[in-house]
PDB file of C-alpha atoms in Angstrom:
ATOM      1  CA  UNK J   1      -6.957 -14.566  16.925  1.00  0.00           C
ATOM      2  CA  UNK J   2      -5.391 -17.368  15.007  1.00  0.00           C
ATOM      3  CA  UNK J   3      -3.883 -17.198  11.604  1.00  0.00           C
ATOM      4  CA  UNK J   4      -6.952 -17.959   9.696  1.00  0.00           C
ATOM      5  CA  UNK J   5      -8.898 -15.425  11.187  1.00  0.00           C
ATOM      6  CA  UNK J   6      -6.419 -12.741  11.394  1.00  0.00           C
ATOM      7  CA  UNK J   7      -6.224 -14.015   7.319  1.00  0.00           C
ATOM      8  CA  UNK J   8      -9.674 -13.141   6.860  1.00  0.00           C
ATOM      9  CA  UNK J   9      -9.560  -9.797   8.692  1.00  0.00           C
ATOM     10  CA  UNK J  10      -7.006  -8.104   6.823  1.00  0.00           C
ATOM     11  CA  UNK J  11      -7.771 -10.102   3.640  1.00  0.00           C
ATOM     12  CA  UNK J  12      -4.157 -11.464   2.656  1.00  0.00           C
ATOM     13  CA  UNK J  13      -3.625 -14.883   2.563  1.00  0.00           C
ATOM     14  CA  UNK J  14      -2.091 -17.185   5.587  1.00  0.00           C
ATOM     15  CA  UNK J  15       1.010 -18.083   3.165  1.00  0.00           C
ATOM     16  CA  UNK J  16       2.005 -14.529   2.906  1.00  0.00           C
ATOM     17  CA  UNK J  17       1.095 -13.223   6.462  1.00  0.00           C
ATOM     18  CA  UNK J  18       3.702 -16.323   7.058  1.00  0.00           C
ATOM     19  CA  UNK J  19       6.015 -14.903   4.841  1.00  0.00           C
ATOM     20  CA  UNK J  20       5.884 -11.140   6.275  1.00  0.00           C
ATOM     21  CA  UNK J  21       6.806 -12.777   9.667  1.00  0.00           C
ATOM     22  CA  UNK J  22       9.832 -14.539   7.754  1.00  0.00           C
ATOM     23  CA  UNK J  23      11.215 -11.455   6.588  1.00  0.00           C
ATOM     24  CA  UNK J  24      10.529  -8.775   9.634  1.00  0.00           C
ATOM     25  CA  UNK J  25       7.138  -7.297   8.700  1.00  0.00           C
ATOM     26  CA  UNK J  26       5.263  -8.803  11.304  1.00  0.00           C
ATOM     27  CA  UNK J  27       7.827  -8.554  14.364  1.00  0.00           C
ATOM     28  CA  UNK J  28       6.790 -10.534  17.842  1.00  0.00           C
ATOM     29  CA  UNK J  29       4.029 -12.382  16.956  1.00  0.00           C
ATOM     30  CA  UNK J  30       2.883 -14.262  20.202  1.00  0.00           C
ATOM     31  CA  UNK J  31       2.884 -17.332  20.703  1.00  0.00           C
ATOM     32  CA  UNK J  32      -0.020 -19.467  22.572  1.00  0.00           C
ATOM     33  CA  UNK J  33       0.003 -22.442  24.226  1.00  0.00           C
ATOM     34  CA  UNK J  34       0.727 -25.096  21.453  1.00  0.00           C
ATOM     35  CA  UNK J  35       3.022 -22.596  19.819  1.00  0.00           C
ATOM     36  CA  UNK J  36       0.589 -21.613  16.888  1.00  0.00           C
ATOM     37  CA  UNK J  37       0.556 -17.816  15.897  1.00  0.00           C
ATOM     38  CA  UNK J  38      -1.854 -15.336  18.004  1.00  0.00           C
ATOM     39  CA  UNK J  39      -2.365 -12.083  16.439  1.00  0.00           C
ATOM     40  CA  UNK J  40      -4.133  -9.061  18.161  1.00  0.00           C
ATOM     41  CA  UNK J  41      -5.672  -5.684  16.809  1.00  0.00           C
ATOM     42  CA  UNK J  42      -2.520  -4.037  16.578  1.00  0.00           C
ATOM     43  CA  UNK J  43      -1.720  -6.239  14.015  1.00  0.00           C
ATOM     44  CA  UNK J  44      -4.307  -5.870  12.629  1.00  0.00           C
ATOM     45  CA  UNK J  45      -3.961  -2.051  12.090  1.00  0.00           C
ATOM     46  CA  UNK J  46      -0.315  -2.804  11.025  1.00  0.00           C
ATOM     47  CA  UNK J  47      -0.906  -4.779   8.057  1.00  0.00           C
ATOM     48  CA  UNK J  48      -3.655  -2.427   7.112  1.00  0.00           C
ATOM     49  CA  UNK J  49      -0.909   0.250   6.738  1.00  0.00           C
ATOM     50  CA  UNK J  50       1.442  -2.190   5.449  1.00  0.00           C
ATOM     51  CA  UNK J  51      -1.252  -2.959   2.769  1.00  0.00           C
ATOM     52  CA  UNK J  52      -1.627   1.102   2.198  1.00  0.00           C
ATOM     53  CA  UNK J  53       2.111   1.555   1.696  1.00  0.00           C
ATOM     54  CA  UNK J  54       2.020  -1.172  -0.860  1.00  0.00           C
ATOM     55  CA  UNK J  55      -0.945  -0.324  -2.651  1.00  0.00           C
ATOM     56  CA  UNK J  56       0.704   2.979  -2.958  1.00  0.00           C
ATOM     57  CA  UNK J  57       3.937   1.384  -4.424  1.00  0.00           C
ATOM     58  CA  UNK J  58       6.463   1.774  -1.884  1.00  0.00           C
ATOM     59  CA  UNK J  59       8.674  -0.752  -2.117  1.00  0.00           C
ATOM     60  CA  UNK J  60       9.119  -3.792   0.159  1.00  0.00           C
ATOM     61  CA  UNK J  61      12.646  -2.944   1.127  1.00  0.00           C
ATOM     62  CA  UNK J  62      11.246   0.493   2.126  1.00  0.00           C
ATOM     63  CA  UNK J  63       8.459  -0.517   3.941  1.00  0.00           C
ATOM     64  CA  UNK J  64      10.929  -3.298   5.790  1.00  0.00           C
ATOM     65  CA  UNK J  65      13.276  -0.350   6.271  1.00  0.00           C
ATOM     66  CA  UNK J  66       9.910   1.346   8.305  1.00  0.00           C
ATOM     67  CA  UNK J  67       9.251  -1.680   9.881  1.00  0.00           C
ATOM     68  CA  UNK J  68      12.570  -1.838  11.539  1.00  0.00           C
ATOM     69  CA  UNK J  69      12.235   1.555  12.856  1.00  0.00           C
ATOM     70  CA  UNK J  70       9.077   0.878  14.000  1.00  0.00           C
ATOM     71  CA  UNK J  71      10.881  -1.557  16.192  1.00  0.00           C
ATOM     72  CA  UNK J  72      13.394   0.357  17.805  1.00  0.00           C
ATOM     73  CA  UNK J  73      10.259   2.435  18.793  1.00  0.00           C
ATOM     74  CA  UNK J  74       9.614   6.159  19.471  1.00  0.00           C
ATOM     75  CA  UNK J  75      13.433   7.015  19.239  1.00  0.00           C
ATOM     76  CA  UNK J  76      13.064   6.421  15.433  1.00  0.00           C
ATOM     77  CA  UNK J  77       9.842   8.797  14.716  1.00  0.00           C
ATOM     78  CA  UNK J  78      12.155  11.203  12.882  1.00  0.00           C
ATOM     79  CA  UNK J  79      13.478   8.952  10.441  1.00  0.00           C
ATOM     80  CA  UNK J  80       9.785   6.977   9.972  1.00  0.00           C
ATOM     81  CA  UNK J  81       8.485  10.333   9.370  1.00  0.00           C
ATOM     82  CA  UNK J  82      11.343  11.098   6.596  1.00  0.00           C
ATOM     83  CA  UNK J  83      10.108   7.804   4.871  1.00  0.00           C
ATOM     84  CA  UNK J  84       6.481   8.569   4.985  1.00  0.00           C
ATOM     85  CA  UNK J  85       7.106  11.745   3.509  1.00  0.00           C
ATOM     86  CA  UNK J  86       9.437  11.005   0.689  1.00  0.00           C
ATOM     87  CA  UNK J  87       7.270   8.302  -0.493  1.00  0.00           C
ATOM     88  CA  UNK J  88       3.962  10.976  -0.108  1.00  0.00           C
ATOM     89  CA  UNK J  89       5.870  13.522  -2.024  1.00  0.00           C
ATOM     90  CA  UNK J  90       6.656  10.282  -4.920  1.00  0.00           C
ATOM     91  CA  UNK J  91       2.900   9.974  -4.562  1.00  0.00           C
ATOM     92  CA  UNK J  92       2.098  13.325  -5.099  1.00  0.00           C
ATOM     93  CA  UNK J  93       4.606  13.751  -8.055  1.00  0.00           C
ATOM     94  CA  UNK J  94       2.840  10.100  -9.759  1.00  0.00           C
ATOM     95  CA  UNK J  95      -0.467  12.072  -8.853  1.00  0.00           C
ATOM     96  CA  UNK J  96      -0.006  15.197 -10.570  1.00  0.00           C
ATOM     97  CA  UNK J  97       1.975  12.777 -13.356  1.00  0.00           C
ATOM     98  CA  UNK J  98      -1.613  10.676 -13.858  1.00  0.00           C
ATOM     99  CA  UNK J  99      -3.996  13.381 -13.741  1.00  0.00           C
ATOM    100  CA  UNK J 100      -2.162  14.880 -16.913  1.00  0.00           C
ATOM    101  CA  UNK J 101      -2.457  11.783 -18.492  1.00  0.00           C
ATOM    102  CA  UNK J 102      -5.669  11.508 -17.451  1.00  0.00           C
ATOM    103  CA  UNK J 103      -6.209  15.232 -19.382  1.00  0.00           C
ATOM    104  CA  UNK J 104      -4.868  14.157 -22.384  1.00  0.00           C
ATOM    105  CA  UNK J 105      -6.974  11.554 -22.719  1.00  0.00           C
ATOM    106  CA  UNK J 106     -10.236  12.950 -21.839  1.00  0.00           C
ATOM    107  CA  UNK J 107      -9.258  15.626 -24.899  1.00  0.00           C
ATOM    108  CA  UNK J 108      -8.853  12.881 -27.008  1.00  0.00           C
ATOM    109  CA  UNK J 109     -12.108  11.309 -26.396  1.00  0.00           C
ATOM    110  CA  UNK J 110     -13.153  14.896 -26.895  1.00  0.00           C
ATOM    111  CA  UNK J 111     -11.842  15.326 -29.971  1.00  0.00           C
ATOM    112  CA  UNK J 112     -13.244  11.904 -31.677  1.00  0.00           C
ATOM    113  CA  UNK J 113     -16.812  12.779 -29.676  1.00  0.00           C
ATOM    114  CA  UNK J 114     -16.928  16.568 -32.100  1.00  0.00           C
ATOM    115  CA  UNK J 115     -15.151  13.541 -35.252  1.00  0.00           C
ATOM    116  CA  UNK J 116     -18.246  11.431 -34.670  1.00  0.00           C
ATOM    117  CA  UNK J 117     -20.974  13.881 -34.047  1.00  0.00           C
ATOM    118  CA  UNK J 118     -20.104  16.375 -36.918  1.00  0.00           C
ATOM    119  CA  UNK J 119     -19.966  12.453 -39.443  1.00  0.00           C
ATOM    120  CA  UNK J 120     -23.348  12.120 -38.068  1.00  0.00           C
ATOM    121  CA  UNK J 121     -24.412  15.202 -39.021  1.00  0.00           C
ATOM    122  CA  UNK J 122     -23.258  15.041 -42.753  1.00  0.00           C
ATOM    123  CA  UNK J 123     -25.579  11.612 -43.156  1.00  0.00           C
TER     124      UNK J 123
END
């Protein structure tokens, strides 16, 4: 598939699937004929996890750092797997961080819901 489809598939636009190839995100992209980009289903699935690792907040450098690994192939599943879960135990640690933010709000909505309904009570 060309650029503009393989745009519309994973929903990020042509400039920055460009730009990913520029700095080693998207390794080997064929080539066809005319010299124009081809991109297949693996690449697909790539920048879908590429996407998940960002929308998670791992950092660029860290997700290049994967992406090289990824490269040098199944000799590097130790240290990919050492990334993956440092960054799920960050996530975990931001989750548990959230949800108690999360609680303290809800008790403060709480508290102004028993504020409001015991004013309306008094009128």
């Amino acid at each position: 598939m060309n650029i503009k489809q393989f745009s519309e598939a994973v929903d990020i636009s042509a400039h920055t699937i460009r730009y990913y190839e520029k700095i080693g995100l998207l390794k080997n992209i064929r080539r066809n004929s005319s010299g124009h980009r081809s991109f297949t289903h693996k690449d697909i699935e790539w920048i879908h996890f590429v996407k998940r690792l960002k929308d998670t907040a791992m950092p660029l450098e860290i997700i290049h750092e994967y992406a090289d690994f990824r490269a040098q192939g199944d000799t590097t599943n130790e240290h990919r797997m050492k990334i993956l879960e440092s960054h799920a135990k960050c996530l975990k640690d931001k989750i548990e961080q959230e949800s108690g933010h999360l609680k303290r709000l809800e008790e403060k909505i709480e508290y102004y819901r028993r504020v409001l309904q015991e004013n309306s009570c008094l009128t």
